[in-house]
């Protein structure tokens, strides 16, 4: 058993009724247990954050920046430990776990810089009417609840923690019960840096703990990353309190390949977009739209690339894709393989759960998938790619936009003017042109339609934790 909860600057044992069992997805074997937080402990965490708010929001931006740089430095010093834990609990190959850690470090460093650049509390506002003056203030929104998923722990928590702390908010963080261990590093670092008690609180648990946090009347804002089903529950809980939310939800993203594209380069981008993190990404480009003129050359090479991808234990250097992170996700993806067989989809590669220890599936390619198929429209959260052909640019845009999601997309074309034009026409929050999914902390992250509300990263991520106040004074 570990001591999993960091409340008011102290580590405490869980008092909830659920025992969380942490597994290694490469073997399916458990390697840690912890007791969930009780609803009373969630109350204690929120109360601690509330008590700490008055002091933390008056700390100078430079002082907050120093703490954030401390987080970045300490993450770097714990590099080997955190990479190993990401590999063991998530099933990520080493190169993916390394990028995750670098992302978290970059996020804290970026928001440290942004905190130092915050304008003074008061800024004059010119008025057309005589006899009045006005000023504006940016203030922290208050106590925020942060709920993060299991596919990118350490990363999604950094995306929320760093801007919230930079803005002067105090936080209660709830990691996923599937991957609760790596986020404990944030509590350990807070202790080491002497972060004031209550500024950062961490409570672990399952659905009961998440519901207690998302419905808590002591919060001023909620930020959630995860599935649409849970996101809608979080939004209902926030609505009951008339509380603002940021939601980063699902996706069913398109990758559009035009016939002037280099075939081998396109295959590289397609494979990366569907097999990174074993396809367990809201941004996975799981709908392939390929122009008629290149389809016959591209699809066989794509099939070969997926079949040659080494799937296995991430500790092995030659492995390019690890297991799914949980048995529940393995069963879900296996269910979609069964649905594909029932629908009679044409499978060029994969299409099966692998018969071995651990939660492995094969990278999969279905072709000529009708838009009526569940696999075409539903988020699978696994390495399952569905392909369709298109004839014209207009048809590609129409098919890409025909989705209830709108998170990301990728456009592949040697005609950069066309690629930019298509990118502008796609109804999503982020578009890559001729690239893998390179995510930079300076850019925004978030989507349209059913993919969520609000933006993370960049200055937009900081503004999500700030409240605007105007003060108007009559001079008469």
Short mmCIF file of C-alpha atoms in Angstrom, two decimals:
data_model
loop_
_atom_site.label_atom_id
_atom_site.label_comp_id
_atom_site.label_asym_id
_atom_site.label_seq_id
_atom_site.Cartn_x
_atom_site.Cartn_y
_atom_site.Cartn_z
CA UNK A 1 0.00 0.00 0.00
CA UNK A 2 1.14 3.55 -0.71
CA UNK A 3 0.15 6.78 1.05
CA UNK A 4 -1.68 8.33 -1.86
CA UNK A 5 -3.36 11.59 -0.84
CA UNK A 6 -1.70 14.98 -0.42
CA UNK A 7 -4.00 17.27 1.55
CA UNK A 8 -3.06 20.58 3.14
CA UNK A 9 0.65 19.87 2.75
CA UNK A 10 0.53 16.38 4.34
CA UNK A 11 0.40 12.82 3.00
CA UNK A 12 -2.55 10.87 4.41
CA UNK A 13 -3.98 7.38 4.03
CA UNK A 14 -7.21 6.94 2.11
CA UNK A 15 -10.42 6.58 4.10
CA UNK A 16 -12.73 5.64 1.23
CA UNK A 17 -14.36 2.27 0.62
CA UNK A 18 -12.61 1.53 -2.71
CA UNK A 19 -9.25 -0.17 -3.03
CA UNK A 20 -7.43 0.93 -6.17
CA UNK A 21 -5.27 -1.79 -7.73
CA UNK A 22 -2.58 -0.54 -10.11
CA UNK A 23 -1.54 -2.88 -12.94
CA UNK A 24 1.33 -3.33 -15.35
CA UNK A 25 -0.48 -3.57 -18.71
CA UNK A 26 2.40 -5.50 -20.29
CA UNK A 27 1.71 -8.44 -17.99
CA UNK A 28 -1.74 -7.70 -16.60
CA UNK A 29 -0.27 -8.13 -13.11
CA UNK A 30 -0.93 -5.77 -10.18
CA UNK A 31 2.04 -4.00 -8.61
CA UNK A 32 0.53 -1.45 -6.18
CA UNK A 33 -2.60 -0.83 -4.13
CA UNK A 34 -4.03 2.23 -2.46
CA UNK A 35 -7.22 3.16 -0.69
CA UNK A 36 -9.36 5.82 -2.32
CA UNK A 37 -10.10 9.13 -0.68
CA UNK A 38 -13.41 9.43 1.10
CA UNK A 39 -15.88 12.18 0.35
CA UNK A 40 -14.86 13.68 3.69
CA UNK A 41 -11.26 13.83 2.50
CA UNK A 42 -12.38 15.57 -0.67
CA UNK A 43 -14.09 18.11 1.62
CA UNK A 44 -10.83 18.52 3.53
CA UNK A 45 -8.86 19.07 0.33
CA UNK A 46 -11.28 21.73 -0.94
CA UNK A 47 -11.30 23.43 2.47
CA UNK A 48 -7.49 23.45 2.51
CA UNK A 49 -7.41 25.02 -0.95
CA UNK A 50 -9.92 27.63 0.16
CA UNK A 51 -7.84 28.54 3.22
CA UNK A 52 -4.69 28.81 1.11
CA UNK A 53 -6.26 30.98 -1.58
CA UNK A 54 -6.04 34.33 0.22
CA UNK A 55 -2.32 34.01 0.72
CA UNK A 56 -1.43 32.41 -2.61
CA UNK A 57 -3.23 34.92 -4.80
CA UNK A 58 -1.30 37.76 -3.18
CA UNK A 59 2.07 36.11 -3.86
CA UNK A 60 3.89 38.12 -6.54
CA UNK A 61 4.00 36.72 -10.08
CA UNK A 62 7.78 36.46 -9.76
CA UNK A 63 7.46 34.29 -6.64
CA UNK A 64 4.91 32.04 -8.33
CA UNK A 65 7.24 31.78 -11.34
CA UNK A 66 10.04 30.61 -9.03
CA UNK A 67 7.85 27.79 -7.72
CA UNK A 68 6.91 26.77 -11.26
CA UNK A 69 10.55 26.68 -12.31
CA UNK A 70 11.17 24.54 -9.27
CA UNK A 71 8.58 22.05 -10.52
CA UNK A 72 10.27 21.95 -13.92
CA UNK A 73 13.70 21.42 -12.38
CA UNK A 74 12.54 18.73 -9.99
CA UNK A 75 10.76 16.83 -12.76
CA UNK A 76 14.04 16.83 -14.66
CA UNK A 77 15.93 15.53 -11.64
CA UNK A 78 13.41 12.68 -11.27
CA UNK A 79 13.68 11.85 -14.96
CA UNK A 80 14.67 8.18 -14.79
CA UNK A 81 12.16 7.36 -12.05
CA UNK A 82 9.21 9.03 -13.78
CA UNK A 83 9.99 7.60 -17.22
CA UNK A 84 10.17 4.10 -15.73
CA UNK A 85 6.84 4.60 -13.95
CA UNK A 86 5.16 5.87 -17.14
CA UNK A 87 6.42 2.79 -18.99
CA UNK A 88 5.31 0.40 -16.27
CA UNK A 89 1.86 1.81 -15.53
CA UNK A 90 0.87 3.08 -18.99
CA UNK A 91 2.69 0.64 -21.23
CA UNK A 92 4.42 3.43 -23.14
CA UNK A 93 7.63 2.68 -25.04
CA UNK A 94 10.61 4.60 -23.67
CA UNK A 95 10.67 7.21 -26.46
CA UNK A 96 7.03 8.09 -25.74
CA UNK A 97 7.58 8.27 -21.97
CA UNK A 98 10.56 10.56 -22.52
CA UNK A 99 8.49 12.93 -24.65
CA UNK A 100 5.77 12.97 -21.97
CA UNK A 101 8.25 14.05 -19.32
CA UNK A 102 9.80 16.68 -21.58
CA UNK A 103 6.30 18.02 -22.29
CA UNK A 104 5.54 18.38 -18.57
CA UNK A 105 8.87 20.13 -17.92
CA UNK A 106 8.33 22.52 -20.83
CA UNK A 107 4.83 23.35 -19.59
CA UNK A 108 5.97 24.42 -16.13
CA UNK A 109 8.88 26.39 -17.59
CA UNK A 110 6.60 28.16 -20.08
CA UNK A 111 4.05 29.22 -17.47
CA UNK A 112 6.85 30.39 -15.20
CA UNK A 113 7.88 32.76 -17.99
CA UNK A 114 4.27 33.77 -18.59
CA UNK A 115 3.70 34.44 -14.89
CA UNK A 116 6.62 36.88 -14.87
CA UNK A 117 5.13 38.69 -17.85
CA UNK A 118 1.73 39.19 -16.23
CA UNK A 119 0.70 42.84 -16.32
CA UNK A 120 0.28 44.76 -13.11
CA UNK A 121 -2.98 44.19 -11.31
CA UNK A 122 -4.47 47.41 -12.64
CA UNK A 123 -4.61 48.60 -16.23
CA UNK A 124 -6.33 51.83 -17.25
CA UNK A 125 -9.24 51.55 -19.65
CA UNK A 126 -9.87 54.61 -21.88
CA UNK A 127 -13.49 55.76 -21.81
CA UNK A 128 -15.36 57.85 -24.37
CA UNK A 129 -17.54 59.41 -21.70
CA UNK A 130 -16.05 62.33 -19.72
CA UNK A 131 -16.11 62.44 -15.93
CA UNK A 132 -15.21 58.79 -15.34
CA UNK A 133 -12.09 56.66 -15.07
CA UNK A 134 -11.91 52.90 -15.33
CA UNK A 135 -9.35 50.23 -14.67
CA UNK A 136 -9.27 46.48 -15.16
CA UNK A 137 -7.78 43.75 -13.01
CA UNK A 138 -6.94 40.13 -13.80
CA UNK A 139 -7.55 38.01 -10.73
CA UNK A 140 -7.33 34.26 -10.09
CA UNK A 141 -10.66 32.55 -10.58
CA UNK A 142 -10.25 30.89 -7.17
CA UNK A 143 -10.27 27.25 -6.07
CA UNK A 144 -10.26 24.87 -9.03
CA UNK A 145 -10.88 21.15 -9.33
CA UNK A 146 -8.68 19.38 -11.88
CA UNK A 147 -9.67 15.91 -13.13
CA UNK A 148 -7.20 14.21 -15.46
CA UNK A 149 -7.27 10.98 -17.53
CA UNK A 150 -5.10 7.87 -17.66
CA UNK A 151 -3.68 8.12 -21.18
CA UNK A 152 -1.28 11.02 -20.56
CA UNK A 153 -0.76 11.32 -16.80
CA UNK A 154 1.93 13.80 -15.81
CA UNK A 155 1.23 15.67 -19.08
CA UNK A 156 -2.46 16.61 -18.81
CA UNK A 157 -1.96 17.40 -15.13
CA UNK A 158 0.92 19.76 -16.03
CA UNK A 159 -1.28 21.43 -18.65
CA UNK A 160 -3.75 22.29 -15.88
CA UNK A 161 -1.57 22.70 -12.79
CA UNK A 162 0.99 25.07 -14.26
CA UNK A 163 -1.40 27.75 -15.59
CA UNK A 164 -3.69 27.46 -12.56
CA UNK A 165 -0.79 28.05 -10.15
CA UNK A 166 0.63 30.79 -12.37
CA UNK A 167 -2.70 32.62 -12.25
CA UNK A 168 -2.81 32.45 -8.45
CA UNK A 169 -5.42 29.70 -8.10
CA UNK A 170 -5.29 26.90 -5.55
CA UNK A 171 -6.13 23.42 -6.76
CA UNK A 172 -7.47 19.99 -5.93
CA UNK A 173 -6.16 17.43 -8.42
CA UNK A 174 -7.81 14.06 -9.00
CA UNK A 175 -5.72 11.65 -11.10
CA UNK A 176 -7.21 8.65 -12.87
CA UNK A 177 -7.57 5.52 -10.76
CA UNK A 178 -5.89 3.59 -13.59
CA UNK A 179 -2.65 5.61 -13.35
CA UNK A 180 -2.56 7.25 -9.90
CA UNK A 181 1.12 6.90 -9.05
CA UNK A 182 3.06 9.24 -11.32
CA UNK A 183 1.05 12.32 -10.26
CA UNK A 184 2.25 11.79 -6.68
CA UNK A 185 5.51 13.33 -7.86
CA UNK A 186 3.75 16.71 -7.92
CA UNK A 187 2.94 16.44 -4.22
CA UNK A 188 6.47 15.34 -3.41
CA UNK A 189 7.89 18.27 -5.36
CA UNK A 190 5.49 20.68 -3.63
CA UNK A 191 6.82 19.44 -0.27
CA UNK A 192 10.42 19.80 -1.38
CA UNK A 193 9.89 23.33 -2.72
CA UNK A 194 8.01 24.48 0.37
CA UNK A 195 4.86 25.32 -1.58
CA UNK A 196 2.41 26.74 0.98
CA UNK A 197 0.10 24.03 2.40
CA UNK A 198 -3.24 23.80 0.62
CA UNK A 199 -2.10 25.38 -2.63
CA UNK A 200 -1.85 21.92 -4.22
CA UNK A 201 -3.96 19.01 -3.01
CA UNK A 202 -4.14 15.54 -4.58
CA UNK A 203 -6.96 13.07 -3.97
CA UNK A 204 -7.12 9.65 -5.61
CA UNK A 205 -10.18 7.54 -6.18
CA UNK A 206 -12.70 6.13 -8.59
CA UNK A 207 -16.04 7.53 -9.77
CA UNK A 208 -17.25 8.35 -6.26
CA UNK A 209 -14.25 10.58 -5.60
CA UNK A 210 -14.59 12.27 -8.99
CA UNK A 211 -18.28 12.94 -8.37
CA UNK A 212 -17.55 14.35 -4.91
CA UNK A 213 -15.03 16.76 -6.40
CA UNK A 214 -16.96 17.80 -9.50
CA UNK A 215 -20.12 18.44 -7.49
CA UNK A 216 -18.41 20.25 -4.63
CA UNK A 217 -19.89 23.63 -3.76
CA UNK A 218 -16.51 24.91 -2.58
CA UNK A 219 -15.00 25.06 -6.06
CA UNK A 220 -14.92 28.11 -8.32
CA UNK A 221 -14.05 26.24 -11.53
CA UNK A 222 -13.70 22.72 -12.91
CA UNK A 223 -11.26 21.55 -15.56
CA UNK A 224 -11.75 18.03 -16.90
CA UNK A 225 -10.04 15.93 -19.55
CA UNK A 226 -11.56 12.59 -20.46
CA UNK A 227 -14.44 10.86 -22.17
CA UNK A 228 -17.60 12.56 -23.38
CA UNK A 229 -19.74 10.39 -21.13
CA UNK A 230 -17.98 11.47 -17.95
CA UNK A 231 -17.53 14.99 -19.30
CA UNK A 232 -21.29 15.42 -19.58
CA UNK A 233 -21.64 14.33 -15.93
CA UNK A 234 -19.01 16.84 -14.89
CA UNK A 235 -20.80 19.55 -16.85
CA UNK A 236 -24.12 18.72 -15.18
CA UNK A 237 -22.47 18.93 -11.76
CA UNK A 238 -20.97 22.30 -12.68
CA UNK A 239 -24.32 23.54 -13.98
CA UNK A 240 -25.91 22.87 -10.62
CA UNK A 241 -23.46 25.36 -9.11
CA UNK A 242 -23.44 27.74 -12.13
CA UNK A 243 -19.70 27.11 -12.20
CA UNK A 244 -17.43 27.60 -15.26
CA UNK A 245 -15.84 24.51 -16.81
CA UNK A 246 -13.09 23.66 -19.23
CA UNK A 247 -13.72 20.33 -20.96
CA UNK A 248 -11.25 18.53 -23.21
CA UNK A 249 -13.17 15.55 -24.54
CA UNK A 250 -13.12 13.01 -27.34
CA UNK A 251 -12.26 13.05 -30.99
CA UNK A 252 -12.68 11.12 -34.22
CA UNK A 253 -10.11 13.00 -36.21
CA UNK A 254 -9.37 12.87 -39.91
CA UNK A 255 -6.07 12.67 -41.75
CA UNK A 256 -6.51 13.82 -45.36
CA UNK A 257 -3.96 12.60 -47.92
CA UNK A 258 -3.96 14.21 -51.37
CA UNK A 259 -2.57 12.43 -54.42
CA UNK A 260 0.46 14.76 -54.79
CA UNK A 261 1.85 13.59 -51.45
CA UNK A 262 4.99 11.46 -51.13
CA UNK A 263 3.65 7.97 -50.35
CA UNK A 264 6.32 6.88 -47.88
CA UNK A 265 6.13 10.16 -45.99
CA UNK A 266 2.35 9.94 -45.83
CA UNK A 267 2.57 6.41 -44.41
CA UNK A 268 4.87 7.66 -41.66
CA UNK A 269 2.43 10.41 -40.67
CA UNK A 270 -0.56 8.06 -40.80
CA UNK A 271 1.07 5.37 -38.66
CA UNK A 272 2.20 7.89 -36.05
CA UNK A 273 -1.29 9.40 -35.88
CA UNK A 274 -2.97 6.08 -35.06
CA UNK A 275 -0.36 4.07 -33.12
CA UNK A 276 1.18 6.66 -30.79
CA UNK A 277 0.24 5.63 -27.23
CA UNK A 278 -1.41 2.59 -28.85
CA UNK A 279 -4.04 4.91 -30.33
CA UNK A 280 -5.24 5.91 -26.86
CA UNK A 281 -5.41 9.60 -27.72
CA UNK A 282 -8.34 11.94 -28.12
CA UNK A 283 -6.36 13.36 -31.03
CA UNK A 284 -5.74 10.04 -32.80
CA UNK A 285 -6.29 10.53 -36.54
CA UNK A 286 -8.44 7.43 -36.83
CA UNK A 287 -10.29 8.38 -40.05
CA UNK A 288 -8.08 8.21 -43.13
CA UNK A 289 -9.33 10.08 -46.18
CA UNK A 290 -7.13 9.23 -49.17
CA UNK A 291 -7.51 10.66 -52.66
CA UNK A 292 -8.30 8.21 -55.48
CA UNK A 293 -5.09 8.90 -57.35
CA UNK A 294 -2.81 7.75 -54.52
CA UNK A 295 -4.96 5.17 -52.75
CA UNK A 296 -3.80 2.09 -54.67
CA UNK A 297 -0.16 2.91 -53.99
CA UNK A 298 -0.58 4.04 -50.40
CA UNK A 299 -2.85 1.41 -48.86
CA UNK A 300 -0.58 -1.62 -49.48
CA UNK A 301 2.42 0.24 -48.04
CA UNK A 302 0.35 1.32 -45.06
CA UNK A 303 -0.75 -2.28 -44.55
CA UNK A 304 2.87 -3.44 -44.60
CA UNK A 305 3.97 -0.72 -42.18
CA UNK A 306 1.29 -1.66 -39.65
CA UNK A 307 2.05 -5.35 -39.94
CA UNK A 308 5.77 -4.72 -39.43
CA UNK A 309 5.31 -2.52 -36.36
CA UNK A 310 6.72 -4.34 -33.32
CA UNK A 311 4.08 -4.69 -30.59
CA UNK A 312 5.23 -5.79 -27.16
CA UNK A 313 6.69 -4.98 -23.79
CA UNK A 314 7.86 -1.34 -23.82
CA UNK A 315 11.04 -2.33 -22.01
CA UNK A 316 12.24 -3.91 -25.26
CA UNK A 317 14.10 -1.42 -27.43
CA UNK A 318 12.68 -2.70 -30.72
CA UNK A 319 9.05 -2.22 -29.63
CA UNK A 320 7.20 0.56 -31.44
CA UNK A 321 3.80 0.13 -29.76
CA UNK A 322 3.02 -1.06 -26.27
CA UNK A 323 -0.15 -2.53 -24.75
CA UNK A 324 -3.43 -0.81 -24.03
CA UNK A 325 -3.31 0.68 -20.56
CA UNK A 326 -6.16 -1.24 -18.91
CA UNK A 327 -8.09 -4.45 -19.27
CA UNK A 328 -11.29 -2.41 -19.65
CA UNK A 329 -9.84 -0.63 -22.67
CA UNK A 330 -8.57 -3.92 -24.11
CA UNK A 331 -12.08 -5.37 -23.85
CA UNK A 332 -13.57 -2.25 -25.44
CA UNK A 333 -11.26 -2.40 -28.45
CA UNK A 334 -11.82 -6.16 -28.80
CA UNK A 335 -15.53 -5.39 -28.90
CA UNK A 336 -15.00 -3.07 -31.87
CA UNK A 337 -13.11 -5.85 -33.66
CA UNK A 338 -16.22 -8.03 -33.18
CA UNK A 339 -18.44 -5.21 -34.47
CA UNK A 340 -16.25 -4.89 -37.57
CA UNK A 341 -16.68 -8.59 -38.30
CA UNK A 342 -20.45 -8.29 -37.81
CA UNK A 343 -20.54 -5.31 -40.19
CA UNK A 344 -18.43 -7.16 -42.75
CA UNK A 345 -15.68 -4.54 -42.89
CA UNK A 346 -12.66 -5.28 -45.06
CA UNK A 347 -9.60 -5.66 -42.84
CA UNK A 348 -6.16 -5.17 -44.41
CA UNK A 349 -4.14 -5.43 -41.20
CA UNK A 350 -4.70 -6.51 -37.61
CA UNK A 351 -8.25 -6.69 -36.40
CA UNK A 352 -7.59 -8.83 -33.35
CA UNK A 353 -6.67 -8.82 -29.70
CA UNK A 354 -3.38 -10.65 -29.26
CA UNK A 355 -3.33 -13.95 -27.35
CA UNK A 356 -0.55 -13.27 -24.87
CA UNK A 357 -0.05 -12.00 -21.34
CA UNK A 358 -0.93 -8.34 -21.02
CA UNK A 359 -3.40 -6.15 -22.88
CA UNK A 360 -2.09 -6.14 -26.43
CA UNK A 361 -3.96 -5.61 -29.69
CA UNK A 362 -2.71 -5.46 -33.25
CA UNK A 363 -2.52 -2.15 -35.13
CA UNK A 364 -5.49 -2.34 -37.46
CA UNK A 365 -6.56 -1.01 -40.86
CA UNK A 366 -10.07 -1.27 -42.30
CA UNK A 367 -10.68 0.04 -45.81
CA UNK A 368 -13.74 1.24 -47.74
CA UNK A 369 -15.52 1.77 -44.43
CA UNK A 370 -19.05 3.13 -44.89
CA UNK A 371 -20.01 6.24 -42.97
CA UNK A 372 -22.83 4.23 -41.39
CA UNK A 373 -20.30 2.02 -39.57
CA UNK A 374 -19.89 2.49 -35.83
CA UNK A 375 -16.15 2.23 -36.33
CA UNK A 376 -16.23 5.26 -38.64
CA UNK A 377 -18.17 7.51 -36.27
CA UNK A 378 -17.34 6.39 -32.71
CA UNK A 379 -14.19 7.07 -30.74
CA UNK A 380 -12.49 3.70 -30.20
CA UNK A 381 -9.40 4.84 -28.28
CA UNK A 382 -7.16 2.19 -29.75
CA UNK A 383 -4.91 1.63 -32.80
CA UNK A 384 -7.82 1.17 -35.19
CA UNK A 385 -7.74 3.09 -38.49
CA UNK A 386 -10.70 3.33 -40.88
CA UNK A 387 -10.08 4.44 -44.47
CA UNK A 388 -12.24 5.91 -47.22
CA UNK A 389 -11.42 7.38 -50.62
CA UNK A 390 -12.35 10.79 -51.99
CA UNK A 391 -12.19 12.41 -55.41
CA UNK A 392 -12.09 16.16 -54.86
CA UNK A 393 -10.94 18.71 -52.30
CA UNK A 394 -14.53 19.66 -51.56
CA UNK A 395 -15.45 16.03 -50.94
CA UNK A 396 -12.50 15.60 -48.57
CA UNK A 397 -13.51 18.65 -46.54
CA UNK A 398 -17.13 17.53 -46.38
CA UNK A 399 -16.21 14.02 -45.20
CA UNK A 400 -13.70 15.29 -42.65
CA UNK A 401 -16.21 17.73 -41.17
CA UNK A 402 -19.00 15.14 -41.06
CA UNK A 403 -18.44 14.25 -37.42
CA UNK A 404 -19.88 15.18 -34.05
CA UNK A 405 -16.30 15.75 -32.89
CA UNK A 406 -13.93 18.54 -33.86
CA UNK A 407 -10.63 18.19 -32.05
CA UNK A 408 -7.78 17.95 -34.59
CA UNK A 409 -6.95 17.00 -38.17
CA UNK A 410 -3.91 16.45 -40.40
CA UNK A 411 -3.54 17.50 -44.04
CA UNK A 412 -0.90 15.92 -46.29
CA UNK A 413 -0.18 17.60 -49.63
CA UNK A 414 2.75 18.94 -51.65
CA UNK A 415 0.53 21.84 -52.68
CA UNK A 416 0.97 24.06 -49.62
CA UNK A 417 -1.56 26.61 -50.80
CA UNK A 418 -4.18 23.86 -50.98
CA UNK A 419 -3.10 22.42 -47.65
CA UNK A 420 -3.52 25.80 -45.95
CA UNK A 421 -6.90 26.28 -47.63
CA UNK A 422 -8.14 22.89 -46.45
CA UNK A 423 -6.79 23.52 -42.95
CA UNK A 424 -8.81 26.73 -42.77
CA UNK A 425 -11.96 24.87 -43.85
CA UNK A 426 -11.74 22.06 -41.30
CA UNK A 427 -14.00 22.42 -38.25
CA UNK A 428 -11.44 21.53 -35.60
CA UNK A 429 -9.28 23.17 -32.96
CA UNK A 430 -5.85 22.22 -34.29
CA UNK A 431 -4.55 21.21 -37.73
CA UNK A 432 -1.16 19.78 -38.70
CA UNK A 433 0.14 20.13 -42.24
CA UNK A 434 2.66 17.54 -43.44
CA UNK A 435 3.65 16.59 -39.91
CA UNK A 436 3.29 14.19 -37.07
CA UNK A 437 1.25 15.49 -34.14
CA UNK A 438 3.85 17.86 -32.72
CA UNK A 439 2.28 19.69 -29.75
CA UNK A 440 3.90 22.86 -28.46
CA UNK A 441 3.06 24.54 -25.17
CA UNK A 442 2.88 27.93 -26.92
CA UNK A 443 -0.08 26.82 -29.08
CA UNK A 444 -3.63 26.20 -27.95
CA UNK A 445 -5.21 22.80 -27.34
CA UNK A 446 -8.93 22.09 -27.47
CA UNK A 447 -11.70 21.45 -29.94
CA UNK A 448 -15.07 22.37 -31.38
CA UNK A 449 -18.41 20.56 -31.46
CA UNK A 450 -18.45 17.59 -29.06
CA UNK A 451 -14.72 17.78 -28.41
CA UNK A 452 -15.03 20.19 -25.55
CA UNK A 453 -15.24 23.72 -24.19
CA UNK A 454 -12.35 26.14 -23.80
CA UNK A 455 -8.63 25.90 -24.57
CA UNK A 456 -5.54 24.73 -22.77
CA UNK A 457 -1.87 25.64 -23.32
CA UNK A 458 -0.51 28.95 -24.55
CA UNK A 459 -1.82 32.22 -23.10
CA UNK A 460 -5.33 30.79 -23.56
CA UNK A 461 -4.58 28.18 -20.90
CA UNK A 462 -3.63 30.89 -18.44
CA UNK A 463 -6.67 33.04 -19.19
CA UNK A 464 -8.90 30.08 -18.37
CA UNK A 465 -7.85 30.47 -14.72
CA UNK A 466 -8.21 34.24 -14.61
CA UNK A 467 -11.22 36.40 -13.81
CA UNK A 468 -11.64 39.89 -15.25
CA UNK A 469 -12.73 42.69 -12.93
CA UNK A 470 -13.45 46.29 -13.97
CA UNK A 471 -13.54 49.23 -11.57
CA UNK A 472 -15.24 52.44 -12.78
CA UNK A 473 -15.05 55.67 -10.76
CA UNK A 474 -16.99 58.86 -11.16
CA UNK A 475 -14.76 61.96 -10.97
CA UNK A 476 -17.59 64.35 -10.10
#
